[in-house]
Amino acid sequence: MLLRQYEEVAGARTRDELRERLVSFAHHVDFERFAIAVERPRADGKKRYSSLSNAPEAWLTSQVDNAIAAVDPVHTHLRTSFKPIIYTQRTYADAGAADLWDLASPFGYSVGVAVSLAVPGVGRLLMGVDRSGNLPNNQELTARLVSDLQLLATYGQETICHLLAANDEPLTAQQLNVLQLVAEGKSNPVIATLLGVSENTVKFHVAGIFKRLRVATREQAVREACRIGLIS
C-alpha cells in the first residue's frame, strides 16, 4: 500500500504540485505517463472534461483525428463503466481502433491501467497510468497496480476535483461564438464581419481563448475545445 504517495497527492495545493506528485506515483509503479480527467454534466446534457497529464508536447500538438479519438476504447469504457480496465494493443485492435494505438504508442501509450470513480456532487473521476513495452507478467503485480490506482483515486478525489475545477471557468458567450467560427475555418476579418465587431476585438477574444484552453494555435484550440465538450 502506497499510503505516503496517496497522502501526498491528496495534500497537493496547486495544479503543478498535483502534476508533480502524480508523475512521482506513476514512476513509483514503473509507468511513464499518467492522466486524470474530471467529467461533469452540462445543462444541455453533454459532458464537460477537465484534465491533467504528463503527455509529451509532441503528442499534444500532433494532428489527431477527432473521429478516431471519439471511439478510443479505454475512454469509452471509463465513461460508461466503473470496472477498471487493463489495456494493450489487442484492446484497440478488437475495438477497431488500431490506428489510434499506432498513433499513441510511440509517445508512451502502449499499455496501461485505468479506473473510473463516481464523485458525489461532481460527476466522474477518470485516472490512468501508461507506458511503453509490456504489462507485468505477474498477475498479482497487475492486480496490485489496479488496487493502488483505485486507492489513489479515492484518496485524491477531493483535491483533484477542486484543483481541476479551479481553472475551469467556462468561456464567455462571445468567446464561444468566436471559437465556433474558428472551428469552421473562418479568419479573424470574416469573424469580425459576422459578429459585427472590430478585428481587434476578435483578436482579443482569440487570445483569451488560447489562455483559457492553454494552447498556442487555432488548431490546438479547436482540438482541445472538442475534447472537453465546448464544441462538437
mmCIF file of C-alpha atoms in Angstrom:
data_model
loop_
_atom_site.group_PDB
_atom_site.id
_atom_site.type_symbol
_atom_site.label_atom_id
_atom_site.label_comp_id
_atom_site.label_asym_id
_atom_site.label_seq_id
_atom_site.Cartn_x
_atom_site.Cartn_y
_atom_site.Cartn_z
ATOM 1 C CA MET A 1 0.000 0.000 0.000
ATOM 2 C CA LEU A 2 1.462 3.318 -1.119
ATOM 3 C CA LEU A 3 -0.008 5.393 1.700
ATOM 4 C CA ARG A 4 2.615 8.134 1.513
ATOM 5 C CA GLN A 5 2.014 8.665 -2.208
ATOM 6 C CA TYR A 6 -1.763 8.766 -1.697
ATOM 7 C CA GLU A 7 -1.454 11.356 1.042
ATOM 8 C CA GLU A 8 0.971 13.470 -1.000
ATOM 9 C CA VAL A 9 -1.500 13.619 -3.888
ATOM 10 C CA ALA A 10 -4.367 14.417 -1.528
ATOM 11 C CA GLY A 11 -2.267 17.195 0.017
ATOM 12 C CA ALA A 12 -1.363 18.955 -3.246
ATOM 13 C CA ARG A 13 -2.157 22.687 -3.131
ATOM 14 C CA THR A 14 -1.688 23.637 -6.789
ATOM 15 C CA ARG A 15 -2.065 22.015 -10.183
ATOM 16 C CA ASP A 16 1.709 21.986 -10.570
ATOM 17 C CA GLU A 17 2.120 20.197 -7.244
ATOM 18 C CA LEU A 18 -0.588 17.735 -8.210
ATOM 19 C CA ARG A 19 1.063 17.041 -11.535
ATOM 20 C CA GLU A 20 4.471 16.558 -9.914
ATOM 21 C CA ARG A 21 3.084 14.111 -7.342
ATOM 22 C CA LEU A 22 1.136 12.128 -9.908
ATOM 23 C CA VAL A 23 4.274 11.838 -12.041
ATOM 24 C CA SER A 24 6.092 10.564 -8.942
ATOM 25 C CA PHE A 25 3.345 7.993 -8.332
ATOM 26 C CA ALA A 26 3.451 6.804 -11.944
ATOM 27 C CA HIS A 27 7.224 6.406 -11.837
ATOM 28 C CA HIS A 28 6.994 4.630 -8.481
ATOM 29 C CA VAL A 29 4.811 1.936 -10.045
ATOM 30 C CA ASP A 30 7.108 1.823 -13.111
ATOM 31 C CA PHE A 31 4.922 3.690 -15.593
ATOM 32 C CA GLU A 32 5.908 6.663 -17.771
ATOM 33 C CA ARG A 33 2.628 8.511 -18.134
ATOM 34 C CA PHE A 34 -0.341 9.484 -16.013
ATOM 35 C CA ALA A 35 -3.619 11.104 -16.962
ATOM 36 C CA ILE A 36 -6.589 12.258 -14.916
ATOM 37 C CA ALA A 37 -9.859 13.815 -16.001
ATOM 38 C CA VAL A 38 -12.972 15.004 -14.223
ATOM 39 C CA GLU A 39 -16.228 14.556 -16.119
ATOM 40 C CA ARG A 40 -19.076 16.904 -15.224
ATOM 41 C CA PRO A 41 -22.593 17.042 -16.673
ATOM 42 C CA ARG A 42 -23.610 20.182 -18.554
ATOM 43 C CA ALA A 43 -27.025 21.780 -18.627
ATOM 44 C CA ASP A 44 -27.502 20.711 -22.259
ATOM 45 C CA GLY A 45 -26.980 17.066 -21.345
ATOM 46 C CA LYS A 46 -23.449 16.856 -22.750
ATOM 47 C CA LYS A 47 -20.325 16.197 -20.699
ATOM 48 C CA ARG A 48 -17.532 18.603 -19.837
ATOM 49 C CA TYR A 49 -13.985 17.437 -19.094
ATOM 50 C CA SER A 50 -11.118 18.986 -17.144
ATOM 51 C CA SER A 51 -7.848 17.097 -17.386
ATOM 52 C CA LEU A 52 -4.213 16.938 -16.351
ATOM 53 C CA SER A 53 -1.411 14.697 -17.621
ATOM 54 C CA ASN A 54 2.290 14.485 -18.363
ATOM 55 C CA ALA A 55 1.717 13.781 -22.037
ATOM 56 C CA PRO A 56 4.686 14.898 -24.162
ATOM 57 C CA GLU A 57 4.220 18.125 -26.083
ATOM 58 C CA ALA A 58 4.733 16.306 -29.381
ATOM 59 C CA TRP A 59 1.685 14.158 -28.636
ATOM 60 C CA LEU A 60 -0.458 17.095 -27.511
ATOM 61 C CA THR A 61 0.315 19.044 -30.667
ATOM 62 C CA SER A 62 0.061 16.117 -33.081
ATOM 63 C CA GLN A 63 -2.764 16.111 -35.593
ATOM 64 C CA VAL A 64 -5.065 13.536 -34.032
ATOM 65 C CA ASP A 65 -8.246 12.690 -35.890
ATOM 66 C CA ASN A 66 -11.113 13.571 -33.541
ATOM 67 C CA ALA A 67 -13.300 10.889 -35.134
ATOM 68 C CA ILE A 68 -10.746 8.236 -34.136
ATOM 69 C CA ALA A 69 -10.257 9.691 -30.658
ATOM 70 C CA ALA A 70 -14.017 9.594 -30.103
ATOM 71 C CA VAL A 71 -14.002 5.800 -30.293
ATOM 72 C CA ASP A 72 -10.987 5.262 -28.047
ATOM 73 C CA PRO A 73 -11.933 2.004 -26.268
ATOM 74 C CA VAL A 74 -10.252 2.966 -22.996
ATOM 75 C CA HIS A 75 -12.012 6.333 -22.780
ATOM 76 C CA THR A 76 -15.300 4.774 -23.860
ATOM 77 C CA HIS A 77 -15.008 2.141 -21.146
ATOM 78 C CA LEU A 78 -14.166 4.659 -18.435
ATOM 79 C CA ARG A 79 -17.096 6.892 -19.395
ATOM 80 C CA THR A 80 -19.580 4.028 -19.253
ATOM 81 C CA SER A 81 -18.317 1.633 -16.568
ATOM 82 C CA PHE A 82 -16.781 1.695 -13.122
ATOM 83 C CA LYS A 83 -14.838 -1.517 -13.746
ATOM 84 C CA PRO A 84 -11.068 -0.996 -14.058
ATOM 85 C CA ILE A 85 -9.580 -1.609 -17.487
ATOM 86 C CA ILE A 86 -6.178 -3.065 -18.343
ATOM 87 C CA TYR A 87 -5.400 -2.268 -21.963
ATOM 88 C CA THR A 88 -2.907 -3.480 -24.554
ATOM 89 C CA GLN A 89 -2.632 -3.203 -28.329
ATOM 90 C CA ARG A 90 -5.194 -6.014 -28.531
ATOM 91 C CA THR A 91 -7.774 -3.810 -26.765
ATOM 92 C CA TYR A 92 -7.587 -1.268 -29.580
ATOM 93 C CA ALA A 93 -7.465 -3.857 -32.346
ATOM 94 C CA ASP A 94 -10.575 -5.605 -31.013
ATOM 95 C CA ALA A 95 -12.409 -2.254 -30.898
ATOM 96 C CA GLY A 96 -11.479 -1.367 -34.475
ATOM 97 C CA ALA A 97 -9.251 1.484 -33.268
ATOM 98 C CA ALA A 98 -5.830 0.070 -34.157
ATOM 99 C CA ASP A 99 -4.955 3.348 -35.906
ATOM 100 C CA LEU A 100 -5.280 5.230 -32.630
ATOM 101 C CA TRP A 101 -2.966 2.782 -30.839
ATOM 102 C CA ASP A 102 -0.438 3.179 -33.656
ATOM 103 C CA LEU A 103 -0.561 6.962 -33.185
ATOM 104 C CA ALA A 104 -0.229 6.899 -29.395
ATOM 105 C CA SER A 105 2.210 4.048 -28.805
ATOM 106 C CA PRO A 106 5.398 5.944 -29.802
ATOM 107 C CA PHE A 107 4.599 8.546 -27.131
ATOM 108 C CA GLY A 108 4.484 6.072 -24.235
ATOM 109 C CA TYR A 109 0.919 4.822 -24.574
ATOM 110 C CA SER A 110 1.376 1.141 -25.459
ATOM 111 C CA VAL A 111 -0.181 -0.473 -22.390
ATOM 112 C CA GLY A 112 -1.859 0.821 -19.272
ATOM 113 C CA VAL A 113 -4.305 0.554 -16.430
ATOM 114 C CA ALA A 114 -7.192 2.941 -15.808
ATOM 115 C CA VAL A 115 -10.037 3.337 -13.342
ATOM 116 C CA SER A 116 -13.225 5.363 -13.064
ATOM 117 C CA LEU A 117 -14.727 6.629 -9.823
ATOM 118 C CA ALA A 118 -18.094 8.241 -9.131
ATOM 119 C CA VAL A 119 -17.653 11.525 -7.249
ATOM 120 C CA PRO A 120 -20.853 12.662 -5.472
ATOM 121 C CA GLY A 121 -21.939 16.152 -6.470
ATOM 122 C CA VAL A 122 -19.326 16.360 -9.227
ATOM 123 C CA GLY A 123 -19.547 13.527 -11.727
ATOM 124 C CA ARG A 124 -16.864 11.044 -12.573
ATOM 125 C CA LEU A 125 -13.097 10.900 -11.993
ATOM 126 C CA LEU A 126 -11.044 9.074 -14.626
ATOM 127 C CA MET A 127 -7.456 8.082 -13.844
ATOM 128 C CA GLY A 128 -4.847 6.003 -15.631
ATOM 129 C CA VAL A 129 -1.165 5.209 -15.996
ATOM 130 C CA ASP A 130 0.523 4.225 -19.250
ATOM 131 C CA ARG A 131 3.896 3.094 -20.534
ATOM 132 C CA SER A 132 5.801 1.681 -23.481
ATOM 133 C CA GLY A 133 6.574 -2.033 -23.597
ATOM 134 C CA ASN A 134 4.510 -4.656 -21.832
ATOM 135 C CA LEU A 135 2.491 -5.060 -18.663
ATOM 136 C CA PRO A 136 3.951 -7.068 -15.752
ATOM 137 C CA ASN A 137 3.884 -10.803 -16.429
ATOM 138 C CA ASN A 138 2.903 -11.435 -12.821
ATOM 139 C CA GLN A 139 -0.899 -11.284 -12.435
ATOM 140 C CA GLU A 140 -0.561 -10.442 -8.751
ATOM 141 C CA LEU A 141 1.505 -7.361 -9.595
ATOM 142 C CA THR A 142 -1.075 -6.245 -12.141
ATOM 143 C CA ALA A 143 -3.917 -6.766 -9.660
ATOM 144 C CA ARG A 144 -1.980 -4.796 -7.045
ATOM 145 C CA LEU A 145 -1.479 -1.962 -9.528
ATOM 146 C CA VAL A 146 -5.232 -1.798 -10.164
ATOM 147 C CA SER A 147 -5.845 -1.628 -6.407
ATOM 148 C CA ASP A 148 -3.178 1.057 -5.975
ATOM 149 C CA LEU A 149 -4.767 3.183 -8.686
ATOM 150 C CA GLN A 150 -8.262 2.796 -7.215
ATOM 151 C CA LEU A 151 -6.996 3.799 -3.774
ATOM 152 C CA LEU A 152 -5.156 6.792 -5.225
ATOM 153 C CA ALA A 153 -8.360 7.947 -6.930
ATOM 154 C CA THR A 154 -10.282 7.537 -3.679
ATOM 155 C CA TYR A 155 -7.711 9.377 -1.580
ATOM 156 C CA GLY A 156 -7.153 12.147 -4.104
ATOM 157 C CA GLN A 157 -10.649 12.723 -5.482
ATOM 158 C CA GLU A 158 -11.475 15.830 -3.445
ATOM 159 C CA THR A 159 -8.154 17.522 -4.180
ATOM 160 C CA ILE A 160 -8.174 16.559 -7.852
ATOM 161 C CA CYS A 161 -11.716 17.785 -8.450
ATOM 162 C CA HIS A 162 -11.016 21.045 -6.618
ATOM 163 C CA LEU A 163 -7.760 21.816 -8.439
ATOM 164 C CA LEU A 164 -9.037 20.868 -11.868
ATOM 165 C CA ALA A 165 -12.142 22.971 -11.317
ATOM 166 C CA ALA A 166 -10.110 25.983 -10.154
ATOM 167 C CA ASN A 167 -9.168 26.854 -13.738
ATOM 168 C CA ASP A 168 -12.349 25.538 -15.287
ATOM 169 C CA GLU A 169 -14.337 28.726 -15.749
ATOM 170 C CA PRO A 170 -16.401 28.493 -18.945
ATOM 171 C CA LEU A 171 -15.672 30.733 -21.885
ATOM 172 C CA THR A 172 -17.861 33.796 -22.265
ATOM 173 C CA ALA A 173 -20.741 33.633 -24.740
ATOM 174 C CA GLN A 174 -18.817 35.809 -27.194
ATOM 175 C CA GLN A 175 -15.678 33.676 -26.841
ATOM 176 C CA LEU A 176 -17.767 30.601 -27.631
ATOM 177 C CA ASN A 177 -19.163 32.347 -30.699
ATOM 178 C CA VAL A 178 -15.654 33.191 -31.863
ATOM 179 C CA LEU A 179 -14.415 29.675 -31.109
ATOM 180 C CA GLN A 180 -17.218 28.091 -33.140
ATOM 181 C CA LEU A 181 -16.350 30.277 -36.129
ATOM 182 C CA VAL A 182 -12.647 29.478 -35.703
ATOM 183 C CA ALA A 183 -13.596 25.779 -35.789
ATOM 184 C CA GLU A 184 -15.409 26.453 -39.077
ATOM 185 C CA GLY A 185 -12.162 27.803 -40.524
ATOM 186 C CA LYS A 186 -13.145 31.468 -40.565
ATOM 187 C CA SER A 187 -10.422 34.123 -40.476
ATOM 188 C CA ASN A 188 -10.389 36.987 -37.986
ATOM 189 C CA PRO A 189 -11.676 39.576 -40.543
ATOM 190 C CA VAL A 190 -14.542 37.261 -41.519
ATOM 191 C CA ILE A 191 -15.411 36.585 -37.869
ATOM 192 C CA ALA A 192 -15.410 40.328 -37.172
ATOM 193 C CA THR A 193 -17.875 40.907 -40.019
ATOM 194 C CA LEU A 194 -20.151 38.050 -38.977
ATOM 195 C CA LEU A 195 -20.274 39.163 -35.340
ATOM 196 C CA GLY A 196 -20.417 42.888 -36.076
ATOM 197 C CA VAL A 197 -17.297 43.721 -34.066
ATOM 198 C CA SER A 198 -13.837 45.035 -34.876
ATOM 199 C CA GLU A 199 -10.982 42.741 -35.900
ATOM 200 C CA ASN A 200 -9.090 43.845 -32.784
ATOM 201 C CA THR A 201 -11.993 42.627 -30.653
ATOM 202 C CA VAL A 202 -11.812 39.241 -32.371
ATOM 203 C CA LYS A 203 -8.058 39.091 -31.742
ATOM 204 C CA PHE A 204 -8.702 39.912 -28.090
ATOM 205 C CA HIS A 205 -11.211 37.048 -27.810
ATOM 206 C CA VAL A 206 -8.921 34.606 -29.599
ATOM 207 C CA ALA A 207 -6.099 35.473 -27.185
ATOM 208 C CA GLY A 208 -8.478 34.891 -24.269
ATOM 209 C CA ILE A 209 -9.490 31.522 -25.696
ATOM 210 C CA PHE A 210 -5.845 30.489 -26.071
ATOM 211 C CA LYS A 211 -5.129 31.452 -22.468
ATOM 212 C CA ARG A 212 -8.200 29.674 -21.117
ATOM 213 C CA LEU A 213 -7.548 26.467 -23.044
ATOM 214 C CA ARG A 214 -3.768 26.619 -22.536
ATOM 215 C CA VAL A 215 -2.980 26.347 -26.238
ATOM 216 C CA ALA A 216 -0.887 28.296 -28.718
ATOM 217 C CA THR A 217 -2.606 27.846 -32.084
ATOM 218 C CA ARG A 218 -6.098 27.883 -33.549
ATOM 219 C CA GLU A 219 -5.833 24.196 -34.458
ATOM 220 C CA GLN A 220 -4.899 23.287 -30.882
ATOM 221 C CA ALA A 221 -7.782 25.408 -29.570
ATOM 222 C CA VAL A 222 -10.298 23.571 -31.744
ATOM 223 C CA ARG A 223 -8.963 20.140 -30.774
ATOM 224 C CA GLU A 224 -8.983 20.997 -27.066
ATOM 225 C CA ALA A 225 -12.465 22.503 -27.261
ATOM 226 C CA CYS A 226 -13.777 19.352 -28.956
ATOM 227 C CA ARG A 227 -12.035 17.148 -26.406
ATOM 228 C CA ILE A 228 -13.603 18.865 -23.377
ATOM 229 C CA GLY A 229 -17.001 19.278 -24.973
ATOM 230 C CA LEU A 230 -17.117 23.033 -25.613
ATOM 231 C CA ILE A 231 -17.930 22.470 -29.266
ATOM 232 C CA SER A 232 -18.849 19.405 -31.284
#
